[in-house]
PDB file of C-alpha atoms and ligand atoms in Angstrom:
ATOM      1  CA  UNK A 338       0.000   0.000   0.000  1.00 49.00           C
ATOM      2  CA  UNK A 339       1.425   3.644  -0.422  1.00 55.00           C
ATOM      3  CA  UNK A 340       1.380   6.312   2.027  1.00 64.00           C
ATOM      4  CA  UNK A 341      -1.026   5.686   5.178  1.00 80.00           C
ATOM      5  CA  UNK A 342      -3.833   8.744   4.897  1.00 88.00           C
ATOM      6  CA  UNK A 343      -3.900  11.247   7.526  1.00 88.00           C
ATOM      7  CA  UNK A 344      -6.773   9.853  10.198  1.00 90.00           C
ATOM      8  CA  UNK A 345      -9.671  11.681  10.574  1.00 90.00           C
ATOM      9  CA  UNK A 346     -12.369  10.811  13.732  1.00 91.00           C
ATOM     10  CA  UNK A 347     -15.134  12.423  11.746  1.00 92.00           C
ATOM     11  CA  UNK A 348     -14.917  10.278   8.330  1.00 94.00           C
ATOM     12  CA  UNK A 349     -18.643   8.578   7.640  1.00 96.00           C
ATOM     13  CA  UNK A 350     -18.402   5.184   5.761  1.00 97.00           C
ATOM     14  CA  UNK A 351     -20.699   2.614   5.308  1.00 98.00           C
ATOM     15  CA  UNK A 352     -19.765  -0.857   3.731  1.00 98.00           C
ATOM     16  CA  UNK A 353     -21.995  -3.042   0.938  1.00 98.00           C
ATOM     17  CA  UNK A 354     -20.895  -5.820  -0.197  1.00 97.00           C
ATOM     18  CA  UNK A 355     -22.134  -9.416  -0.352  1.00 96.00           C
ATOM     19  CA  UNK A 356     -21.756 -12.298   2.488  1.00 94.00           C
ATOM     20  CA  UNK A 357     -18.267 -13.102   1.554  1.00 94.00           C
ATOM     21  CA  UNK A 358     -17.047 -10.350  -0.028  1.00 96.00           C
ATOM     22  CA  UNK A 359     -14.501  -8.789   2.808  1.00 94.00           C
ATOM     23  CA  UNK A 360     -17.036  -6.459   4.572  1.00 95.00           C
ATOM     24  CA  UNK A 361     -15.837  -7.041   8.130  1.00 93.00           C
ATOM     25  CA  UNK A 362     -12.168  -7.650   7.554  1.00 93.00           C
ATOM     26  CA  UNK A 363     -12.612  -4.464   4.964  1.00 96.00           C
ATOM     27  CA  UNK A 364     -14.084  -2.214   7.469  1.00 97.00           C
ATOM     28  CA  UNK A 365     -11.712  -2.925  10.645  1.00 95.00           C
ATOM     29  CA  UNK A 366      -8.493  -2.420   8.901  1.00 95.00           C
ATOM     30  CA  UNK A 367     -10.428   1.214   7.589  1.00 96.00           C
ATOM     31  CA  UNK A 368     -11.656   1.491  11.145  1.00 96.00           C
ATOM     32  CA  UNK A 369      -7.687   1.314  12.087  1.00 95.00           C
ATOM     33  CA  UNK A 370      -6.538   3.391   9.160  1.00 96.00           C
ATOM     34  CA  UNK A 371      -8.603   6.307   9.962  1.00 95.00           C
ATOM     35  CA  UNK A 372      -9.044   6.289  13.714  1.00 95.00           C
ATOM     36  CA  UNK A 373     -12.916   5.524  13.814  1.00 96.00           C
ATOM     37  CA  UNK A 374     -15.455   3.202  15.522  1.00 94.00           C
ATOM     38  CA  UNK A 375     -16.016  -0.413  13.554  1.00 94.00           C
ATOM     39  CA  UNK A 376     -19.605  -1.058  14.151  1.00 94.00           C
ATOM     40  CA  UNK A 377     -21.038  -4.450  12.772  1.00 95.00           C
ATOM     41  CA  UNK A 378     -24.592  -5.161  13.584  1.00 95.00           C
ATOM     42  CA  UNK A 379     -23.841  -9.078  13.103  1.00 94.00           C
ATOM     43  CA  UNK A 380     -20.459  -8.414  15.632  1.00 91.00           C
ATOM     44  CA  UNK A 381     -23.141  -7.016  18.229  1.00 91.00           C
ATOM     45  CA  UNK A 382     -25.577  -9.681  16.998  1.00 93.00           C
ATOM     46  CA  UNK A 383     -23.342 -12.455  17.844  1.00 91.00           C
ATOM     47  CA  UNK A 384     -21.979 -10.852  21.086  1.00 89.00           C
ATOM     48  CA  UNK A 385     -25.609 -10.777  22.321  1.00 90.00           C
ATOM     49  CA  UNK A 386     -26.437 -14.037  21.445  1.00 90.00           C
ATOM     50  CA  UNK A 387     -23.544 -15.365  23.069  1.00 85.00           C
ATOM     51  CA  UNK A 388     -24.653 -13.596  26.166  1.00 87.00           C
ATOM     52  CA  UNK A 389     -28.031 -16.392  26.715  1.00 85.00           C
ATOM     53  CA  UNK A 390     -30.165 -13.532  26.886  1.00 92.00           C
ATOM     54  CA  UNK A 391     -33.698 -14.357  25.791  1.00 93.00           C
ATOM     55  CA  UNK A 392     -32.886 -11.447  23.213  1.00 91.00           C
ATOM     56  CA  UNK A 393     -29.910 -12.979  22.355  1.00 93.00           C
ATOM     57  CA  UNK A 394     -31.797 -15.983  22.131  1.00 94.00           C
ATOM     58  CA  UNK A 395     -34.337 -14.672  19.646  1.00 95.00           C
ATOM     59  CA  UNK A 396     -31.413 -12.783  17.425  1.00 95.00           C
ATOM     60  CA  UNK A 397     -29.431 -15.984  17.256  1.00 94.00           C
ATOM     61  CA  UNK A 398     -32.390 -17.734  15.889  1.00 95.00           C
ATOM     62  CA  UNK A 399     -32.861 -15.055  13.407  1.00 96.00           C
ATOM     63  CA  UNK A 400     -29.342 -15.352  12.349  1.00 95.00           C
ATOM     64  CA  UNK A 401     -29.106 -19.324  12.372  1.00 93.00           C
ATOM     65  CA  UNK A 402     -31.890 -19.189   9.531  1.00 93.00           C
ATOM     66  CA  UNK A 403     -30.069 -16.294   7.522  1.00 94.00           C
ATOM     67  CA  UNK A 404     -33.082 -14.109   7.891  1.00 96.00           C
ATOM     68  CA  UNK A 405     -32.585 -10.613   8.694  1.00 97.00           C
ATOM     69  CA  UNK A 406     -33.346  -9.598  12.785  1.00 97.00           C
ATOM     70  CA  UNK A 407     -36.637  -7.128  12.202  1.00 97.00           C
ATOM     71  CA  UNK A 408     -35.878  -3.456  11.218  1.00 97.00           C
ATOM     72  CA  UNK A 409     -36.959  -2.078  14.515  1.00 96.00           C
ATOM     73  CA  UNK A 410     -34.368  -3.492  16.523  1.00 95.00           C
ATOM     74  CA  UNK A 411     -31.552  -3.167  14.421  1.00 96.00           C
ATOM     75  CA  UNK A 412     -32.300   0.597  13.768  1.00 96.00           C
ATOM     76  CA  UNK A 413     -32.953   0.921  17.698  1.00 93.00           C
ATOM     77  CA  UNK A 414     -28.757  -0.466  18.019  1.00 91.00           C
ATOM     78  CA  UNK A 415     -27.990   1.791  15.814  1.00 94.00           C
ATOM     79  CA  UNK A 416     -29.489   4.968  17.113  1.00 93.00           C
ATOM     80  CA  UNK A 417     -28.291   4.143  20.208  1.00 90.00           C
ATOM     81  CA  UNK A 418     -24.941   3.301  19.451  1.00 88.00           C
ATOM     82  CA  UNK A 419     -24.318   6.095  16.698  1.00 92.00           C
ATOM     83  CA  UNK A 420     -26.740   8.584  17.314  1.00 92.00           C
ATOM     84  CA  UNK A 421     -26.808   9.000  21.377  1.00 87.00           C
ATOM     85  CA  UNK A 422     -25.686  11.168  23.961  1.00 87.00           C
ATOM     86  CA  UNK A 423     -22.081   9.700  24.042  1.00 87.00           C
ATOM     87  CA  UNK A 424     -22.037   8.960  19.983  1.00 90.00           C
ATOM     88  CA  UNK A 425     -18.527   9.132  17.756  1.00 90.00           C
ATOM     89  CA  UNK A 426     -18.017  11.976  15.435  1.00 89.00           C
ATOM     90  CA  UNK A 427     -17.534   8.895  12.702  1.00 94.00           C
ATOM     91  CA  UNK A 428     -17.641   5.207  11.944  1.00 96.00           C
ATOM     92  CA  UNK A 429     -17.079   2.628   9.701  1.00 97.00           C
ATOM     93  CA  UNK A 430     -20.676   0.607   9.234  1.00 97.00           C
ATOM     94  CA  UNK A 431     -20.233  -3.110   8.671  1.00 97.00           C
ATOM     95  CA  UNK A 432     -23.664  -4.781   7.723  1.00 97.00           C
ATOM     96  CA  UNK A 433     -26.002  -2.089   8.207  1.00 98.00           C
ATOM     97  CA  UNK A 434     -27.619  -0.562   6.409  1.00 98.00           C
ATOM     98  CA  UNK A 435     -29.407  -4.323   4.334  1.00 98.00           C
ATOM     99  CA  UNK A 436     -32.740  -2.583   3.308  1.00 98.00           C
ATOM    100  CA  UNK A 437     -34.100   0.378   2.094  1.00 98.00           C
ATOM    101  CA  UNK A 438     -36.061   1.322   5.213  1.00 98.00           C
ATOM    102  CA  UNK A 439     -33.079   1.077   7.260  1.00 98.00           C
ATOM    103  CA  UNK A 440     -31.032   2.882   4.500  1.00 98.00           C
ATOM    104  CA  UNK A 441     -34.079   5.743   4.880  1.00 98.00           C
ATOM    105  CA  UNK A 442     -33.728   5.272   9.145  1.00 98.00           C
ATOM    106  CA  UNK A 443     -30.066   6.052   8.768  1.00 97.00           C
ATOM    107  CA  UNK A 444     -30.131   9.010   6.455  1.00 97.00           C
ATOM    108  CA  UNK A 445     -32.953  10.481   8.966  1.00 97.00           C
ATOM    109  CA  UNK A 446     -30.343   9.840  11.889  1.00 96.00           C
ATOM    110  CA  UNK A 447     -27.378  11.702  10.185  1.00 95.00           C
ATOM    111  CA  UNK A 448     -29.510  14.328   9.300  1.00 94.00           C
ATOM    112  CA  UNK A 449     -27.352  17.271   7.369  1.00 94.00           C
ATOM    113  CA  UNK A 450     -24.010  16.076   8.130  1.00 93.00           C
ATOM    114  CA  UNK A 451     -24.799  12.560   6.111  1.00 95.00           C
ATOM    115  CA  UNK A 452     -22.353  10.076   5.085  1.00 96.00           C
ATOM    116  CA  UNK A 453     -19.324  10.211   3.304  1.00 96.00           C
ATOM    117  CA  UNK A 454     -19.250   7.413   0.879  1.00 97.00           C
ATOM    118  CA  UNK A 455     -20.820   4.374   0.519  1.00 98.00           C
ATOM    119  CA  UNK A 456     -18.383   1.551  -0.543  1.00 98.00           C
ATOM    120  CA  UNK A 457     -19.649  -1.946  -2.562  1.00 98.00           C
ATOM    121  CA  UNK A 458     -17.686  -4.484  -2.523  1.00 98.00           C
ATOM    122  CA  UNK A 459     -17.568  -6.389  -5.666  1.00 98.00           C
ATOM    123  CA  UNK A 460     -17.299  -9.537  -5.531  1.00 97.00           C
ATOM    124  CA  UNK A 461     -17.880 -12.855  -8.084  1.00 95.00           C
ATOM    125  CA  UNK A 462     -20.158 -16.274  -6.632  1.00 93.00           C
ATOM    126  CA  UNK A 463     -17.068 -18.179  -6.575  1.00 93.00           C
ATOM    127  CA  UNK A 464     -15.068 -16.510  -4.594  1.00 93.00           C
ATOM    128  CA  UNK A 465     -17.630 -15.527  -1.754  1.00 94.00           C
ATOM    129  CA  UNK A 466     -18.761 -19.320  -1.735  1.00 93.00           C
ATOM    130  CA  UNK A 467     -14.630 -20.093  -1.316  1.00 91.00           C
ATOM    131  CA  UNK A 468     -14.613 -17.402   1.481  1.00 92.00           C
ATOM    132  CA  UNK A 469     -17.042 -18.405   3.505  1.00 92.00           C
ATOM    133  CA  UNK A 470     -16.064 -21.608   3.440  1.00 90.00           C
ATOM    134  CA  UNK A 471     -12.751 -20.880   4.751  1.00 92.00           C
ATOM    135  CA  UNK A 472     -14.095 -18.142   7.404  1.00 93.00           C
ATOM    136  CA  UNK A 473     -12.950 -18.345  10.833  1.00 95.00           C
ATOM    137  CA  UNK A 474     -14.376 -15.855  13.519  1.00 93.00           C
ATOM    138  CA  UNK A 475     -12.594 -15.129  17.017  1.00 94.00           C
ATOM    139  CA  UNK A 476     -15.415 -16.273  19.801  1.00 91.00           C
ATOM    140  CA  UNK A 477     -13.980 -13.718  22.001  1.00 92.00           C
ATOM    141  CA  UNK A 478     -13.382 -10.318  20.153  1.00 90.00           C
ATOM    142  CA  UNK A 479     -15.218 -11.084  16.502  1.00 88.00           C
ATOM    143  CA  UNK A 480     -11.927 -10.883  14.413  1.00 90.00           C
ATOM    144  CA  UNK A 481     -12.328 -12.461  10.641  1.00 90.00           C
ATOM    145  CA  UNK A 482      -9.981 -14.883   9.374  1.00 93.00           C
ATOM    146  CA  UNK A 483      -9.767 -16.862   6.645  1.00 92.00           C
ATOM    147  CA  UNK A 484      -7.855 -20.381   6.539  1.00 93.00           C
ATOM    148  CA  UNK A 485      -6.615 -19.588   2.935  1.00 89.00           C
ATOM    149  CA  UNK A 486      -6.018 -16.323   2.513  1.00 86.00           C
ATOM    150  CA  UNK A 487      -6.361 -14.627   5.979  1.00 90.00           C
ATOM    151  CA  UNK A 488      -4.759 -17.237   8.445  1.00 94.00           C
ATOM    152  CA  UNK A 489      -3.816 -16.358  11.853  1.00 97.00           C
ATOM    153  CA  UNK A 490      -0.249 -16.294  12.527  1.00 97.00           C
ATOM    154  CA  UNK A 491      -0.946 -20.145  15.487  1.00 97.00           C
ATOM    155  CA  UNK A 492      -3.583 -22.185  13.667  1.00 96.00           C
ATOM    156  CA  UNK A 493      -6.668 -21.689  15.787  1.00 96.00           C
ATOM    157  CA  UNK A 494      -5.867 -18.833  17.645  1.00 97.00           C
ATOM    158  CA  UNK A 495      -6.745 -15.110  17.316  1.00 98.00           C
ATOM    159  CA  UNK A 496      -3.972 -12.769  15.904  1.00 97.00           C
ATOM    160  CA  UNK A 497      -5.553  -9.986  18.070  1.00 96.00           C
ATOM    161  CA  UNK A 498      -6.635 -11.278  21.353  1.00 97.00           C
ATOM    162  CA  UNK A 499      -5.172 -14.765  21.474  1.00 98.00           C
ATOM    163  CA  UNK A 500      -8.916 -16.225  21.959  1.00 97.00           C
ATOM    164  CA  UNK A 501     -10.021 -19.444  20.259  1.00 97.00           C
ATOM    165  CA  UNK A 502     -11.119 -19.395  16.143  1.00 97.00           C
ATOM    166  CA  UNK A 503     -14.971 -21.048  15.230  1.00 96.00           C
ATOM    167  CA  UNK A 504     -16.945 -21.442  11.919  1.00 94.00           C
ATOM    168  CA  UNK A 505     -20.238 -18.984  12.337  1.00 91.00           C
ATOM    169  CA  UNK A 506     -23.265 -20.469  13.252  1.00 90.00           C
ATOM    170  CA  UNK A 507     -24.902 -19.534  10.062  1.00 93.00           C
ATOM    171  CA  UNK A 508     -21.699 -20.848   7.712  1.00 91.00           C
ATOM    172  CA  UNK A 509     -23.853 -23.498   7.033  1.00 90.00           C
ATOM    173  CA  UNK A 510     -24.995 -24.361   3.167  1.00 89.00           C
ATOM    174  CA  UNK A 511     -28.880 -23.818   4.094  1.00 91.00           C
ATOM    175  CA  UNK A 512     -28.244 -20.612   5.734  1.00 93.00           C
ATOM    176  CA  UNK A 513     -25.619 -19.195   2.933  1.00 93.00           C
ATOM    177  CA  UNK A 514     -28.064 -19.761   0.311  1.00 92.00           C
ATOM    178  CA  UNK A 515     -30.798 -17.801   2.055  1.00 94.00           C
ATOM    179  CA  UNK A 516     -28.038 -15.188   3.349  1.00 95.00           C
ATOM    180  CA  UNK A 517     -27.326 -14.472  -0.641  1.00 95.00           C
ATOM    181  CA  UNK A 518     -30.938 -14.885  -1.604  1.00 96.00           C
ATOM    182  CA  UNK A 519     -32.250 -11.847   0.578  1.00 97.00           C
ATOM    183  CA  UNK A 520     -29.208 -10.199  -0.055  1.00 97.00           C
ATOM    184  CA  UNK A 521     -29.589 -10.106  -3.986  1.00 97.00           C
ATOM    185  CA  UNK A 522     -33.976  -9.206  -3.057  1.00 98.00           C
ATOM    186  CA  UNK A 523     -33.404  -6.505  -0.551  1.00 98.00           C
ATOM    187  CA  UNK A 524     -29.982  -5.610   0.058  1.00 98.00           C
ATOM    188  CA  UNK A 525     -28.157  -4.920  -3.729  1.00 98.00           C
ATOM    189  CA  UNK A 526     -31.250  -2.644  -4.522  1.00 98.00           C
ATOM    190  CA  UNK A 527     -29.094  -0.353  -1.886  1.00 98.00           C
ATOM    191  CA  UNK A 528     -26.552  -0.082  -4.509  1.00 98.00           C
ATOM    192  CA  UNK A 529     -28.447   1.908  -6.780  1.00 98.00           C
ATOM    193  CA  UNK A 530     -30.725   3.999  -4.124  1.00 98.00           C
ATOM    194  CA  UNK A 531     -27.129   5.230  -2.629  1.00 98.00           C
ATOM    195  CA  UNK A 532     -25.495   5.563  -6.531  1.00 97.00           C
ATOM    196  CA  UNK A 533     -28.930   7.741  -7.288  1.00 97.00           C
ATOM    197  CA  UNK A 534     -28.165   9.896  -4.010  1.00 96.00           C
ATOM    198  CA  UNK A 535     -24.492  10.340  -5.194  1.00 95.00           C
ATOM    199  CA  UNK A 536     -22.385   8.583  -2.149  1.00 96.00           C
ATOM    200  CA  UNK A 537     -21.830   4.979  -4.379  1.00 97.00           C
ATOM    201  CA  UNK A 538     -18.388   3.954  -4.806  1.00 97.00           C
ATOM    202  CA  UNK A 539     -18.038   0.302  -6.460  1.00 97.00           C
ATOM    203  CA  UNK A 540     -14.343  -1.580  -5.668  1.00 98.00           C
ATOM    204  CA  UNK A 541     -13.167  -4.548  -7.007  1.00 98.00           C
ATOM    205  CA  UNK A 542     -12.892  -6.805  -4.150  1.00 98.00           C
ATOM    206  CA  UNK A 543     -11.028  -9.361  -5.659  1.00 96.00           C
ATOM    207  CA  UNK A 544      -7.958 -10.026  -4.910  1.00 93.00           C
ATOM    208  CA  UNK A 545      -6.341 -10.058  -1.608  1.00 92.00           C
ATOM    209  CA  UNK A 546      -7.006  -8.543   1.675  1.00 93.00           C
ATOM    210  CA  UNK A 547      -4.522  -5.730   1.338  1.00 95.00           C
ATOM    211  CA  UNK A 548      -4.712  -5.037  -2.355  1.00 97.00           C
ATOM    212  CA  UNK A 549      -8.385  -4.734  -1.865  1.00 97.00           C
ATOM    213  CA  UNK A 550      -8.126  -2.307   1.328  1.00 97.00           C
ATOM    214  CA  UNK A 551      -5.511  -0.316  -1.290  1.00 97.00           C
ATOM    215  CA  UNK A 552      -8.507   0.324  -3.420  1.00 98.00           C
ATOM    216  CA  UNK A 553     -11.012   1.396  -1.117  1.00 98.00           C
ATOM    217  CA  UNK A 554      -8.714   3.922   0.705  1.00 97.00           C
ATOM    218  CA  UNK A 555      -8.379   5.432  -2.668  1.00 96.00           C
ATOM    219  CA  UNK A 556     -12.053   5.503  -3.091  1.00 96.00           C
ATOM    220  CA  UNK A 557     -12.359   6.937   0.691  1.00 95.00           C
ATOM    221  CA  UNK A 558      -9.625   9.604  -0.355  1.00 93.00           C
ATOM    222  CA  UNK A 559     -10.885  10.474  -4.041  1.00 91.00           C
ATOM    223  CA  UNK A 560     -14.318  11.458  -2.092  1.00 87.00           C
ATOM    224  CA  UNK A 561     -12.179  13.858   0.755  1.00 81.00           C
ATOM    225  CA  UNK A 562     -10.117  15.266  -1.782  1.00 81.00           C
ATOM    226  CA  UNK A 563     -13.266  16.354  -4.198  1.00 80.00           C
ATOM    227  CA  UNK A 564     -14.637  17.534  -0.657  1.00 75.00           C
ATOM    228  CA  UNK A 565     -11.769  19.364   0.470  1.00 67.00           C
ATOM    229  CA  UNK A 566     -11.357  20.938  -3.146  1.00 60.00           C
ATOM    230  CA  UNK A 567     -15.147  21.459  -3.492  1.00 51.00           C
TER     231      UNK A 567
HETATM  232  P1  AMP B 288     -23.284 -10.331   9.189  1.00 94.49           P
HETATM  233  O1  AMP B 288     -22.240 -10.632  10.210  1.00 94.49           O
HETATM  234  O2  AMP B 288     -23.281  -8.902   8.743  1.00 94.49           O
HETATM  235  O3  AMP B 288     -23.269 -11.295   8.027  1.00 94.49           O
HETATM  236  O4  AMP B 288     -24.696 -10.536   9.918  1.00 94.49           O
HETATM  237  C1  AMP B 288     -25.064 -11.788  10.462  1.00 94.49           C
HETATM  238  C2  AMP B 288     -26.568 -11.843  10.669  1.00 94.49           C
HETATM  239  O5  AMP B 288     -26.969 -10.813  11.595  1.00 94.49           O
HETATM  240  C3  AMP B 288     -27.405 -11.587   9.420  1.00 94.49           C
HETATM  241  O6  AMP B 288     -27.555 -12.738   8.608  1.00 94.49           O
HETATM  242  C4  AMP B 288     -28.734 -11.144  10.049  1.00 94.49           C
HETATM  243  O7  AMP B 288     -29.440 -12.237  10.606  1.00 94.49           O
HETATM  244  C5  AMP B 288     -28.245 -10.285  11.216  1.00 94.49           C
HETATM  245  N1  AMP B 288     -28.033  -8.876  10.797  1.00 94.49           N
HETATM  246  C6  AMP B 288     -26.859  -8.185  10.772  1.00 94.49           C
HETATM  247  N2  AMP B 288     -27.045  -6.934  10.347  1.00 94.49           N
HETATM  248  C7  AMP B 288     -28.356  -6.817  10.083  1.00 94.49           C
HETATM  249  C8  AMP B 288     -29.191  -5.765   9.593  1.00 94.49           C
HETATM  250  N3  AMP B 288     -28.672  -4.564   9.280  1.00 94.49           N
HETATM  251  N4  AMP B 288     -30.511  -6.007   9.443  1.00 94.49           N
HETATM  252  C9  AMP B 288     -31.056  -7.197   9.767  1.00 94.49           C
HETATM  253  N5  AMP B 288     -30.339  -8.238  10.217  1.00 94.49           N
HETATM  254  C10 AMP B 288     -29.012  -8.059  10.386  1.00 94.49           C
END
């Protein structure tokens, strides 16, 4: 990669992409690059269902299916976590927003200020399918791995936080189709609703991890410059 880019607390990004294509291990080495909050709704999804709450409970059962967890509560994490009292100037949004309605809830919650760029990740059926098969997740602090072409640096063992690597719950063929089913329904018609409002940038995310964060940081930084310029 070439020169780091300066950080800045207040950037705005949200990540698209399909189940597979890099969106969590995208968005945390941004989150890193620029000094902002990585906020996944399936990270906080998992975490809570992990917990045995009966919420957790219900999420997890949600998630174990591939369905998406009901508008309301997602949008209610979000406002909370984003939009309250002790809410970051920016963040990097992993997973959220997966409809239009919640696309419409989040342009309502950052009102004038808005977003910065929305990023897609591009990426072909064979090589999500090969991801996912190979994706590892750290049961303590969420990490993404991939046994091919992400490993950790011990087999088994988070890079990060030293914690113990598992398949996800709803890595399973059943749940994968229906994952990519809704996505293609009610997810990639986000693609054009943010392209119509101006904030879509499309990157190639094939190719490997770093190559592929190259390109987005020059998608982040094309948008900052035309802003700073502007
Ligand atoms: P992810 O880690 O982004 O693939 O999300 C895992 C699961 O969490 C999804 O398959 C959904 O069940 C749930 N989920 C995550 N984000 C959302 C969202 N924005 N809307 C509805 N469900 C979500």
């Amino acid at each position: 990669m070439k020169a780091q880019p300066a950080p800045d607390e207040t950037a705005r990004i949200v990540v698209l992409g399909r189940q597979g294509s890099g969106k969590g291990t995208q968005a945390a080495r941004l989150a890193a690059i620029y000094g902002v909050a990585h906020v996944s709704t399936g990270d906080a999804f998992r975490a809570a269902a992990g917990s045995g709450s009966e919420l957790g409970r219900t999420l997890k059962s949600y998630m174990d299916r591939g369905e998406l967890v009901p508008d309301d509560v997602v949008v209610g994490v979000i406002r909370e976590h984003l939009f309250g009292p002790d809410a970051p100037a920016g963040f990097i949004l992993d997973g959220f927003p997966r409809n239009v309605g919640q696309a419409e809830a989040l342009a309502e919650m950052a009102g004038k200020r808005g977003l910065d760029i929305v990023v897609d990740l591009e990426a072909d059926t064979q090589e999500v399918l090969h991801r996912m098969a190979g994706r590892r997740v750290c049961t303590k602090c969420g990490a993404n791995y991939n046994v091919v072409d992400n490993p950790t640096k011990v087999s088994g063992q988070c890079d990060a936080c030293s914690g113990p690597l598992a398949q996800r719950d709803d890595d399973t063929e059943d749940a994968i189709r229906r994952r990519l089913e809704i996505y293609e329904t009610t997810t990639a018609p986000l693609i054009d609703w943010y392209r119509d409002r101006g904030l879509l940038a499309a990157v190639d995310a094939m190719g490997d991890v770093a190559t592929v964060t190259a390109r987005v940081v020059a998608a982040v930084e094309g948008v900052r410059q035309a802003k700073t310029i502007g």
